Coordinates of C-alpha atoms and ligand atoms in Angstrom, one line a residue:
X1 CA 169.8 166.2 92.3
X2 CA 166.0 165.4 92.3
X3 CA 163.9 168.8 92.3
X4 CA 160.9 166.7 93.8
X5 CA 160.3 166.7 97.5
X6 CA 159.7 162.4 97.7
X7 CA 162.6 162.0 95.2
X8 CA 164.5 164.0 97.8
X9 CA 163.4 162.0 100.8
X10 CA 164.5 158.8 99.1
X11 CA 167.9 160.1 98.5
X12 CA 167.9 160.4 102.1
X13 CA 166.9 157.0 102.7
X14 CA 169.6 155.3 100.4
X15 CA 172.5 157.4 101.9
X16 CA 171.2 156.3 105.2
X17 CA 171.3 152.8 104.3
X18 CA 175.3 152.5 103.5
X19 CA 175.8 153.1 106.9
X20 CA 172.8 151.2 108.1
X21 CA 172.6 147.1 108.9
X22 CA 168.7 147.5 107.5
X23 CA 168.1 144.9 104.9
X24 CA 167.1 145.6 101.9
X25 CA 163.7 144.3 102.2
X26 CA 163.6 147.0 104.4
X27 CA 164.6 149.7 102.3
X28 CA 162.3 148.6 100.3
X29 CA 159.4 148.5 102.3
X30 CA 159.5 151.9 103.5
X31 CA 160.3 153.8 100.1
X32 CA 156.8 154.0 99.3
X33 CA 154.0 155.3 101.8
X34 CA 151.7 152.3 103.2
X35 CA 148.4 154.6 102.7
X36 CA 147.9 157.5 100.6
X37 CA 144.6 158.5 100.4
X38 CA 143.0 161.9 99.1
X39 CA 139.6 163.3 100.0
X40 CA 137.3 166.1 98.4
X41 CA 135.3 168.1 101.2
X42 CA 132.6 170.0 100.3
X43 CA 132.2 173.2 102.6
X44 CA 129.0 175.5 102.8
X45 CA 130.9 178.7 103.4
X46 CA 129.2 182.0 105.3
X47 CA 128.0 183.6 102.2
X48 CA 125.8 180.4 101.3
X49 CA 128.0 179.5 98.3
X50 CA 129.7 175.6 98.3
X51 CA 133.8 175.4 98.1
X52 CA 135.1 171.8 97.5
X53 CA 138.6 171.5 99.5
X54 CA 141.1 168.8 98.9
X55 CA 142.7 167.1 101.4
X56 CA 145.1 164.1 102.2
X57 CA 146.2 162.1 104.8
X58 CA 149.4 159.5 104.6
X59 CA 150.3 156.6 106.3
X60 CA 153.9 156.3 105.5
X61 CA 155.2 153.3 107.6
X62 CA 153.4 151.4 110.8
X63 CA 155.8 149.5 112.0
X64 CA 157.1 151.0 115.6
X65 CA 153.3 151.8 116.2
X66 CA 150.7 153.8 115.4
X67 CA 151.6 156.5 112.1
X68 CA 151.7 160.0 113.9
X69 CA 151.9 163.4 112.4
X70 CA 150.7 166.9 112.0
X71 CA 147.8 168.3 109.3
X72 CA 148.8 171.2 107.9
X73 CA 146.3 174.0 106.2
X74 CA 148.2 175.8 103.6
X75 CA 147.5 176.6 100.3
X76 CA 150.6 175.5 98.6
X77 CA 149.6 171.6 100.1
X78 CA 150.2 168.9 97.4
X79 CA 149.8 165.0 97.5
X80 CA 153.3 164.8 97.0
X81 CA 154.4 166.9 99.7
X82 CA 152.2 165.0 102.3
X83 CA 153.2 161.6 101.6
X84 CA 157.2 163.3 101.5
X85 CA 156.4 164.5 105.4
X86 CA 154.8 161.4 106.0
X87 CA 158.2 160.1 104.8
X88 CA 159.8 162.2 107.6
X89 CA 157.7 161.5 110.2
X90 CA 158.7 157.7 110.4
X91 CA 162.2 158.7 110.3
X92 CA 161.6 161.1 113.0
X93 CA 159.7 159.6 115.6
X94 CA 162.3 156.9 115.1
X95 CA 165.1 158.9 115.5
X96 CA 163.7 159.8 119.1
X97 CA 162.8 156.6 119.9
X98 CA 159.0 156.9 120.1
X99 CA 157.2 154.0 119.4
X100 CA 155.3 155.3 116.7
X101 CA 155.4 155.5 112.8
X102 CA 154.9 158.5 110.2
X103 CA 151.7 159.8 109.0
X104 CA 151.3 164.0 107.6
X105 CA 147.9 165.3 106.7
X106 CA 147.2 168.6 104.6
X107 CA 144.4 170.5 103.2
X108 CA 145.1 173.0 100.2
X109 CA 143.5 176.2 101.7
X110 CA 144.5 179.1 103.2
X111 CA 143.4 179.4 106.0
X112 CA 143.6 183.1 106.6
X113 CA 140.7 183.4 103.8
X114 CA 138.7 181.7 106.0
X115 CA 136.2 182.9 108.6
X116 CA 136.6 180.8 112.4
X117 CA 133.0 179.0 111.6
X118 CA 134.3 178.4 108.7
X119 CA 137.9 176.4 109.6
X120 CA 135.6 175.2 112.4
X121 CA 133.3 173.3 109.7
X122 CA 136.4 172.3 107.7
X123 CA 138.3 170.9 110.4
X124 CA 135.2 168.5 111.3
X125 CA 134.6 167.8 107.6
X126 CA 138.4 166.5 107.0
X127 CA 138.0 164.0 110.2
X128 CA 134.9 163.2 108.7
X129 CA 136.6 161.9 105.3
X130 CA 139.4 160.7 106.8
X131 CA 137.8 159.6 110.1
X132 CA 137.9 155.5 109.5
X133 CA 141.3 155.8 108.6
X134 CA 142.8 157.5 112.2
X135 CA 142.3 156.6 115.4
X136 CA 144.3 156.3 118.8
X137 CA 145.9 152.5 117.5
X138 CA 146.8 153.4 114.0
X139 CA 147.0 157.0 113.2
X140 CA 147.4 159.7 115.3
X141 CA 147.3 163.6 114.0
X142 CA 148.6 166.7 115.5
X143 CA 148.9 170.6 114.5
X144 CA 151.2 171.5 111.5
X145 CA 151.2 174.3 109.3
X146 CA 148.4 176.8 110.5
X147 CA 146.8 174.3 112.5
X148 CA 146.7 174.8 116.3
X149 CA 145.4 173.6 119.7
X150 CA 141.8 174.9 118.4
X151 CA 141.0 172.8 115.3
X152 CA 142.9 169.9 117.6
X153 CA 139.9 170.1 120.0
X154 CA 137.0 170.5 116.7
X155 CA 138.6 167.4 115.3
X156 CA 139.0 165.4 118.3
X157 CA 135.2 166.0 119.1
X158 CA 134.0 165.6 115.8
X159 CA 135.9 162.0 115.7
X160 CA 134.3 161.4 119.2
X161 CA 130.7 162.0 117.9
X162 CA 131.8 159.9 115.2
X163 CA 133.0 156.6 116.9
X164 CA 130.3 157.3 119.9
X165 CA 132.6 157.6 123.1
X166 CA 135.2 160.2 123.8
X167 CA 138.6 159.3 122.4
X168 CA 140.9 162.3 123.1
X169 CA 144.4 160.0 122.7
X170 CA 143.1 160.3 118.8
X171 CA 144.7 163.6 118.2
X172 CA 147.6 165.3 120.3
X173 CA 147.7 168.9 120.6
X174 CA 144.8 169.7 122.3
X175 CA 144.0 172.2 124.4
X176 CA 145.1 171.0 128.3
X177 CA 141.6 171.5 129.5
X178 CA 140.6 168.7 126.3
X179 CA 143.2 166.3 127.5
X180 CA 146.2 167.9 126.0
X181 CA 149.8 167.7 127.6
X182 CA 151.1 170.7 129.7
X183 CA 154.6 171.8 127.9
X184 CA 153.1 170.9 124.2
X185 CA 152.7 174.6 123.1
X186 CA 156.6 174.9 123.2
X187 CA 157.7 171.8 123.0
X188 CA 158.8 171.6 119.3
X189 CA 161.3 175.2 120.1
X190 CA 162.1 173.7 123.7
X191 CA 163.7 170.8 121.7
X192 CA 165.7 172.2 119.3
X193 CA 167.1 174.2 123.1
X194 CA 167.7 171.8 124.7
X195 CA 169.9 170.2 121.6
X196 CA 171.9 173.7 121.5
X197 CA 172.8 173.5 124.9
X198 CA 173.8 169.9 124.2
X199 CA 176.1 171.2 121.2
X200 CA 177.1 174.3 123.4
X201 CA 178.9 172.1 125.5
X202 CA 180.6 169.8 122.7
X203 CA 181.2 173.1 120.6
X204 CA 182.1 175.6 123.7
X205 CA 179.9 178.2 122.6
X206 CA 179.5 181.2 125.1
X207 CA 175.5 182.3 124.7
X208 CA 176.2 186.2 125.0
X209 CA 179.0 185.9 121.8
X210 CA 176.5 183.7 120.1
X211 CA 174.8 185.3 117.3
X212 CA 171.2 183.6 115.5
X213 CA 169.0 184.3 113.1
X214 CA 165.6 182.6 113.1
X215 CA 163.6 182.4 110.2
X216 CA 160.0 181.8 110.5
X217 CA 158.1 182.9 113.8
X218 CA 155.6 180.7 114.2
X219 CA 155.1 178.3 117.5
X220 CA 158.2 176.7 116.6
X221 CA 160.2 179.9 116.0
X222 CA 158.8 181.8 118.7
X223 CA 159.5 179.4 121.4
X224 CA 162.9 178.3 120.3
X225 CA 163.9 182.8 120.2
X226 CA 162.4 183.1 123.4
X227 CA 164.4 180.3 125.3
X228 CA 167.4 180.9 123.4
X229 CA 166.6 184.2 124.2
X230 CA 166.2 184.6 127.8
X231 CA 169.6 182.1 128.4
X232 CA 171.4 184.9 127.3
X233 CA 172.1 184.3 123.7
X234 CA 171.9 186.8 120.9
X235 CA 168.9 186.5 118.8
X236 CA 170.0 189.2 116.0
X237 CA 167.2 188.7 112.9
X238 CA 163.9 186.8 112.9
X239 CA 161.2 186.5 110.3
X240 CA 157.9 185.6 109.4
X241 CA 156.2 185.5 106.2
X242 CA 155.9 189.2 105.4
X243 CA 159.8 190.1 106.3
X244 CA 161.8 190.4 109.3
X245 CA 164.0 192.5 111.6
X246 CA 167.6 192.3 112.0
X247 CA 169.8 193.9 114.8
X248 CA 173.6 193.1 115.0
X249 CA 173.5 194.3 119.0
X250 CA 170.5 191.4 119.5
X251 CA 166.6 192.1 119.4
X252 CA 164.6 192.0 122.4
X253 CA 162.8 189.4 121.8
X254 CA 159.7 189.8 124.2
X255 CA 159.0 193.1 122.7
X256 CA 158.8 191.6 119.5
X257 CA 156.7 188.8 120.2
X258 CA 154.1 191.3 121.8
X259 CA 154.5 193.3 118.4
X260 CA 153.7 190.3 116.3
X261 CA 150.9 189.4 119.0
X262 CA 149.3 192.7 118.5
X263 CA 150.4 193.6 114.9
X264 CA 149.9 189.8 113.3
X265 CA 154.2 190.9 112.2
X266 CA 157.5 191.1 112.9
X267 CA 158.2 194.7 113.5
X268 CA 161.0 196.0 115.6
X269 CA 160.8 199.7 114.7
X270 CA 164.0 201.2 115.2
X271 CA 166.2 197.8 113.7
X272 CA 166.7 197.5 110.3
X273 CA 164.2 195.4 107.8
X274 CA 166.1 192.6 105.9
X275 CA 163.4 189.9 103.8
X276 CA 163.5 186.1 104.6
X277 CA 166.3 185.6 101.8
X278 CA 169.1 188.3 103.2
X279 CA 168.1 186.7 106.7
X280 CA 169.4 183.0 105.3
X281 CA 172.8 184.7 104.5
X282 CA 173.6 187.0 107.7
X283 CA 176.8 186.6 109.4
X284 CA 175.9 184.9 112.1
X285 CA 177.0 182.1 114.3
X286 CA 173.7 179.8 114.3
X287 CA 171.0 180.0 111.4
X288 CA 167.6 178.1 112.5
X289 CA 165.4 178.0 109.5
X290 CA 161.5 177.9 110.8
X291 CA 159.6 178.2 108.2
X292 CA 158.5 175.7 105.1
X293 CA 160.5 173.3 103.5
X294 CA 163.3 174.1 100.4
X295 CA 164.5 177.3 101.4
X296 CA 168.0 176.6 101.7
X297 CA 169.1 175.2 98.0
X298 CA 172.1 174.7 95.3
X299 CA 171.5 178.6 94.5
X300 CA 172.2 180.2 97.5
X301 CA 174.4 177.5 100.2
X302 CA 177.2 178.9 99.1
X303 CA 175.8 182.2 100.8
X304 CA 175.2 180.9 104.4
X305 CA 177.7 182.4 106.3
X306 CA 176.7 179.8 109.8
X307 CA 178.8 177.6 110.7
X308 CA 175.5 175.9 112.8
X309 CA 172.1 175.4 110.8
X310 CA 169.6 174.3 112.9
X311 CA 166.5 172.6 111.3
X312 CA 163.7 173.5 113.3
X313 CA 161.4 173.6 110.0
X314 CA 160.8 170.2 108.2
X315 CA 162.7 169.9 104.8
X316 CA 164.4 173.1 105.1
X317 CA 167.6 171.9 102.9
X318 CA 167.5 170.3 99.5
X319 CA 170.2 167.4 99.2
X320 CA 172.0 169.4 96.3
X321 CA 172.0 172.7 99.3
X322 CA 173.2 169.4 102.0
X323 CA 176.6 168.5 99.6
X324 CA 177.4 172.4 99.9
X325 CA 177.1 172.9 103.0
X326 CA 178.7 169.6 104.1
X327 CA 181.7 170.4 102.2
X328 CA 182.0 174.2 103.6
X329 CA 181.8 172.3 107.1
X330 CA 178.5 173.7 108.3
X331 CA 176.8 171.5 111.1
X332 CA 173.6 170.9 110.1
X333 CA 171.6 169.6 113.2
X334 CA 168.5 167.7 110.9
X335 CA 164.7 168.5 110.7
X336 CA 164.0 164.8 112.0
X337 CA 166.4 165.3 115.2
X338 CA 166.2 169.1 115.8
X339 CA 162.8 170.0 115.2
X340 CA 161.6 166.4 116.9
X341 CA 160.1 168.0 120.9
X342 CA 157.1 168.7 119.5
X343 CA 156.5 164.7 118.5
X344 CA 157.9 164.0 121.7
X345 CA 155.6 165.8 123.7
X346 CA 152.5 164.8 120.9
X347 CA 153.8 161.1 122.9
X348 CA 153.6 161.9 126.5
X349 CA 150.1 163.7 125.5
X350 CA 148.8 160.1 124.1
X351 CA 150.0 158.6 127.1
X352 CA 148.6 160.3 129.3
X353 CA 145.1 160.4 127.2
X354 CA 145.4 156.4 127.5
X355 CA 146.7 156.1 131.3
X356 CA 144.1 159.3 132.5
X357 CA 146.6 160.6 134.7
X358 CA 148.2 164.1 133.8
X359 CA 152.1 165.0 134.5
X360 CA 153.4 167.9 135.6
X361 CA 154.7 170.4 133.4
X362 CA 158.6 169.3 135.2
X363 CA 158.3 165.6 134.7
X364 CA 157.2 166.7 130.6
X365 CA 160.2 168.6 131.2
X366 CA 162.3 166.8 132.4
X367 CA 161.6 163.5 130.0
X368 CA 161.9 166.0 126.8
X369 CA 165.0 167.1 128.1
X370 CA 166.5 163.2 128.9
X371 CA 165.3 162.1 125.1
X372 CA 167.0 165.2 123.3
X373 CA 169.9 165.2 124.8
X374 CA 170.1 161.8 124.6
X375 CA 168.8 161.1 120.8
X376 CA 171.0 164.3 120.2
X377 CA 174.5 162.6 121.3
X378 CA 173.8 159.0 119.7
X379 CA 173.4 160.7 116.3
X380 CA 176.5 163.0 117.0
X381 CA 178.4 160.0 118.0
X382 CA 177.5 158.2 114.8
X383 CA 178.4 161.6 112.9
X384 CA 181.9 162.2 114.3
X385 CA 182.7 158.3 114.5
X386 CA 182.0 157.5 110.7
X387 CA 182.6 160.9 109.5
X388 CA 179.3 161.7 108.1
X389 CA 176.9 164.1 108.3
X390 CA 174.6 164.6 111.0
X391 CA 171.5 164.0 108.9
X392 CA 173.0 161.4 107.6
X393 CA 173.9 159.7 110.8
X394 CA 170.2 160.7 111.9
X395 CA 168.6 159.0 109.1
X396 CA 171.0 155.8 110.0
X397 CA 169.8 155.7 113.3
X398 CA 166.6 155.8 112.2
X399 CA 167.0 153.1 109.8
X400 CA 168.3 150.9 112.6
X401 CA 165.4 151.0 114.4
X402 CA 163.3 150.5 111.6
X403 CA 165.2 147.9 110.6
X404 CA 164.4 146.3 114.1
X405 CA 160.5 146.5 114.1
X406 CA 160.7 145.3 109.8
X407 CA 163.1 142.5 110.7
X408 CA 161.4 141.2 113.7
X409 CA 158.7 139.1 111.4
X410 CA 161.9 138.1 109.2
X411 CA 163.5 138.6 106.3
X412 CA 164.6 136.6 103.2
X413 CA 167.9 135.3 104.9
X414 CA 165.2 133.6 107.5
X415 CA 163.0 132.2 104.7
X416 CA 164.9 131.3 102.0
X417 CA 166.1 127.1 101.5
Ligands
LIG1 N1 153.7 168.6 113.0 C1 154.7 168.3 113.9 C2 155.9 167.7 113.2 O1 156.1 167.8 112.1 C3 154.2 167.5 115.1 C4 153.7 166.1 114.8 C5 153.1 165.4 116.0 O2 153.1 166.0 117.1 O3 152.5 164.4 115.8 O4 156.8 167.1 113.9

């Protein structure tokens, strides 16, 4: 099994297309990105001295609309890794049905070196490099990786000043009063619910006997513990970076959140501290890995005791970790279905930046709710009716739709004599 991320992604992509009707233009089309395009940025830092970052920004595949996806600011951030999320984007957004295509962004810092004038000057320098390639009809960022609703708002004016009117549907997680959606600061964790109440009801689970373990508290993390949380489920080990907590009898998960509010942590005082690797192996019913990509691999599959991983990071499984874990009959609900709200929402915010008229935080609701639950079944459908896995009947679905847009200007069956 390939050890690189893109190799990875197109391994996805060709078991997708046995069960797909894609052609194989198709497939070929979308196995390299349509735009991959790196940037230096100079920055004046606070001390006076100059730091050049690099950044990129990918364009994977146009096709259903406009690229769309996240920019993250991390200091492990490689060319290859954005144009891999790119990659995933396309699939994703297709996988829910949005009419947009796949785009990542990424600038190799970290961000916690940084002073807030100083990620303020950085985030306007990046739209500045990659300013001509974005825009509201052909790619449209969002937060990622240590980027929030803050350096949303810095790049969506600096692109403003930039193109000379105000052009808020250019960039989706904003802050509400900047044009941003009500319901987009959960909406990635709110997702992934509303697909575990979807598999509560095929699966029968009863919340209170239902043990997780969350890895990675970040936004996506946080929300996802909290809902799953207050419904009554156990929530018995979450993570961030540093370490994490675990409690067999469930953590209170409000207290914790105000810890990690006040502490920058997780800290639960009187549980027990377990690090992010023991967490991945807990015996637990439901195993949500949050955090970065390739933590769950060949080396330690074989160790996760779920019998429900739920993607709510992007790339969380290698495919060598996938074949273990398919064979030991773990349900793996995929990074492209299960960790897909927050796109969702990233949608409804665009919309409404185009149409100037604001929903209320039910209808966001309510319309996240109808596409989850329904994206959720038509890939569980294809999963139980061919017998393969749900990322595998994810990626299919995907490919149909792709398929779709690509085929619509014809293939060579049309054209050749
Ligand atoms: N960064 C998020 C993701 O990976 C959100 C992307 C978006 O809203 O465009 O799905």
């Amino acid at each position: 099994m390939p050890s690189d991320l893109y190799a990875q992604a197109l391994t996805r992509l060709d078991d997708a297309a046995e069960h797909s009707k894609a052609h194989p233009e198709t497939v070929q089309r979308l196995r390299q990105p349509k735009q991959l395009l790196e940037v230096s940025i100079p920055l004046r830092m606070d001390d006076g001295s100059l730091r050049i970052f690099t950044g990129y920004r990918s364009r994977h595949d146009d096709a259903r609309g406009p690229a769309k996806g996240g920019i993250r600011f991390h200091q492990s951030v490689t060319k290859n890794e954005v144009k891999s999320l790119a990659f995933w984007m396309t699939f994703k957004c297709a996988v829910a049905g949005l009419p947009f295509g796949g785009g990542k962004g990424g600038v190799i810092v970290n961000p916690k070196e940084l002073s807030l004038a100083e990620i303020e000057r950085l985030s306007r320098a990046y739209v500045r490099a990659v300013g001509r390639n974005i825009g509201p009809d052909t790619d449209v960022p969002a937060p990622d990786v240590y980027t929030n609703a803050q350096i949303m708002a810095w790049m969506m004016d600096e692109f403003s000043v930039m193109v000379g009117k105000r052009t808020p549907a250019v960039i989706t997680g904003k802050p509400v009063a900047l044009g941003g959606s009500l319901g987009r600061d959960d909406a990635t964790g709110r997702g992934a619910y509303y697909q575990l109440k979807e598999l509560e009801s095929i699966r029968d689970l009863e919340p209170a006997k239902t043990t997780i373990a969350i890895q990675g508290f970040g936004n996506a993390g946080q929300h996802f513990a909290s809902l799953a949380h207050a419904d009554g489920y156990k929530v018995v080990a979450v993570s961030d970076s540093r370490g994490g907590v675990h409690d067999p009898e469930g953590l209170d998960i409000p207290t914790i959140l105000e810890i990690k509010q006040s502490k920058g942590r997780v800290d639960g005082g009187k549980e027990t501290e377990i690090t992010n690797e023991m967490l991945l192996e807990l015996d637990v019913d439901v195993l949500v890995p949050a955090a970065l990509e390739g933590v769950i691999t060949e080396d330690n599959a074989k160790d996760i005791k779920a019998k429900i991983v739920i993607e709510l990071a992007n790339g969380p499984t290698t495919p060598a970790a996938d074949a273990i874990l398919e064979k030991a009959r773990t349900m793996v609900v995929p990074d492209i279905l299960a960790n897909s709200g927050g796109v969702t929402v990233s949608y409804f915010e665009w919309t409404q930046n185009r149409e100037g008229w604001y929903w209320k935080l039910e209808t966001v609701h309510e319309r996240l709710a109808e596409i989850m639950k329904r994206e959720f079944r038509a890939v569980y459908d294809k999963h139980e009716s061919r017998s393969i896995s749900m990322r595998t009947a994810a990626y299919a679905l995907a490919l149909d739709r792709l398929a779709d847009a690509h085929e619509a200007t014809g293939t060579k069956s049309d054209f050749a004599r």
